[in-house]
Each structure stands twice: as structure tokens, then as C-alpha cells.
Short mmCIF file of C-alpha atoms in Angstrom, two decimals:
data_model
loop_
_atom_site.label_atom_id
_atom_site.label_comp_id
_atom_site.label_asym_id
_atom_site.label_seq_id
_atom_site.Cartn_x
_atom_site.Cartn_y
_atom_site.Cartn_z
CA UNK D 1 -6.37 -23.79 -22.18
CA UNK D 2 -3.00 -24.46 -20.68
CA UNK D 3 -2.32 -25.18 -17.05
CA UNK D 4 -0.84 -22.40 -14.97
CA UNK D 5 0.61 -22.37 -11.49
CA UNK D 6 -1.82 -21.30 -8.76
CA UNK D 7 -0.33 -19.01 -6.13
CA UNK D 8 -2.06 -18.28 -2.84
CA UNK D 9 -0.52 -15.39 -0.92
CA UNK D 10 2.67 -15.74 -3.01
CA UNK D 11 3.03 -19.50 -2.36
CA UNK D 12 2.54 -22.02 -5.16
CA UNK D 13 -0.23 -24.44 -4.13
CA UNK D 14 -1.12 -26.21 -7.38
CA UNK D 15 -2.05 -25.68 -10.99
CA UNK D 16 -5.26 -24.86 -12.82
CA UNK D 17 -6.55 -23.99 -16.27
CA UNK D 18 -9.63 -21.97 -15.31
CA UNK D 19 -10.99 -19.90 -12.45
CA UNK D 20 -13.45 -22.73 -11.82
CA UNK D 21 -10.53 -25.07 -11.13
CA UNK D 22 -8.92 -22.41 -8.92
CA UNK D 23 -12.13 -22.26 -6.88
CA UNK D 24 -12.21 -26.06 -6.52
CA UNK D 25 -8.65 -26.11 -5.19
CA UNK D 26 -9.34 -23.26 -2.75
CA UNK D 27 -12.55 -24.96 -1.57
CA UNK D 28 -10.61 -28.12 -0.71
CA UNK D 29 -7.82 -26.15 0.95
CA UNK D 30 -10.06 -23.90 3.05
CA UNK D 31 -12.68 -26.62 3.72
CA UNK D 32 -15.43 -24.13 2.83
CA UNK D 33 -17.05 -23.18 -0.44
CA UNK D 34 -15.11 -20.68 -2.51
CA UNK D 35 -16.81 -19.72 -5.78
CA UNK D 36 -14.96 -18.85 -8.95
CA UNK D 37 -16.35 -15.31 -8.62
CA UNK D 38 -14.85 -14.99 -5.12
CA UNK D 39 -11.52 -16.35 -6.33
CA UNK D 40 -11.45 -13.84 -9.21
CA UNK D 41 -12.39 -10.98 -6.89
CA UNK D 42 -9.35 -11.79 -4.74
CA UNK D 43 -6.98 -12.58 -7.56
CA UNK D 44 -5.56 -11.89 -10.96
CA UNK D 45 -4.45 -13.97 -13.90
CA UNK D 46 -1.15 -13.61 -15.65
CA UNK D 47 0.39 -15.43 -18.59
CA UNK D 48 2.07 -17.95 -16.28
CA UNK D 49 -0.22 -18.19 -13.26
CA UNK D 50 -3.25 -17.41 -11.17
CA UNK D 51 -2.45 -15.13 -8.23
CA UNK D 52 -4.90 -15.12 -5.32
CA UNK D 53 -4.57 -13.19 -2.06
CA UNK D 54 -6.99 -14.42 0.61
CA UNK D 55 -6.75 -14.94 4.35
CA UNK D 56 -7.06 -18.59 5.31
#
């Protein structure tokens, strides 16, 4: 899998290859557990990035 840019509320915050990695990044950022299921529920995946919309 190739790395894609991770966008949170339209701002690039990192890169990830899987939804599991997206969840790890969001967990560190929010300082609370975010599961890959939660990340997917609030996001979408495109050919060039993961797009997540969540309130901080």
C-alpha cells in the first residue's frame, strides 16, 4: 500500500497507508482513543488521501 496524505477538516496533518494508521495519528492528536472504525465513519478515502472530518 502506498502512503497518502491525511487531511483532518481540510488541513493536511500527516500521511498514512491504512485506516489503522489514520486512527493512530488521530489518537495522538486528540489525546484520546480513536478507532479505525470511528475514523472511517467520519472520513473517506481517495486515490491521493484520507479525508476525515471530526471536531477536535
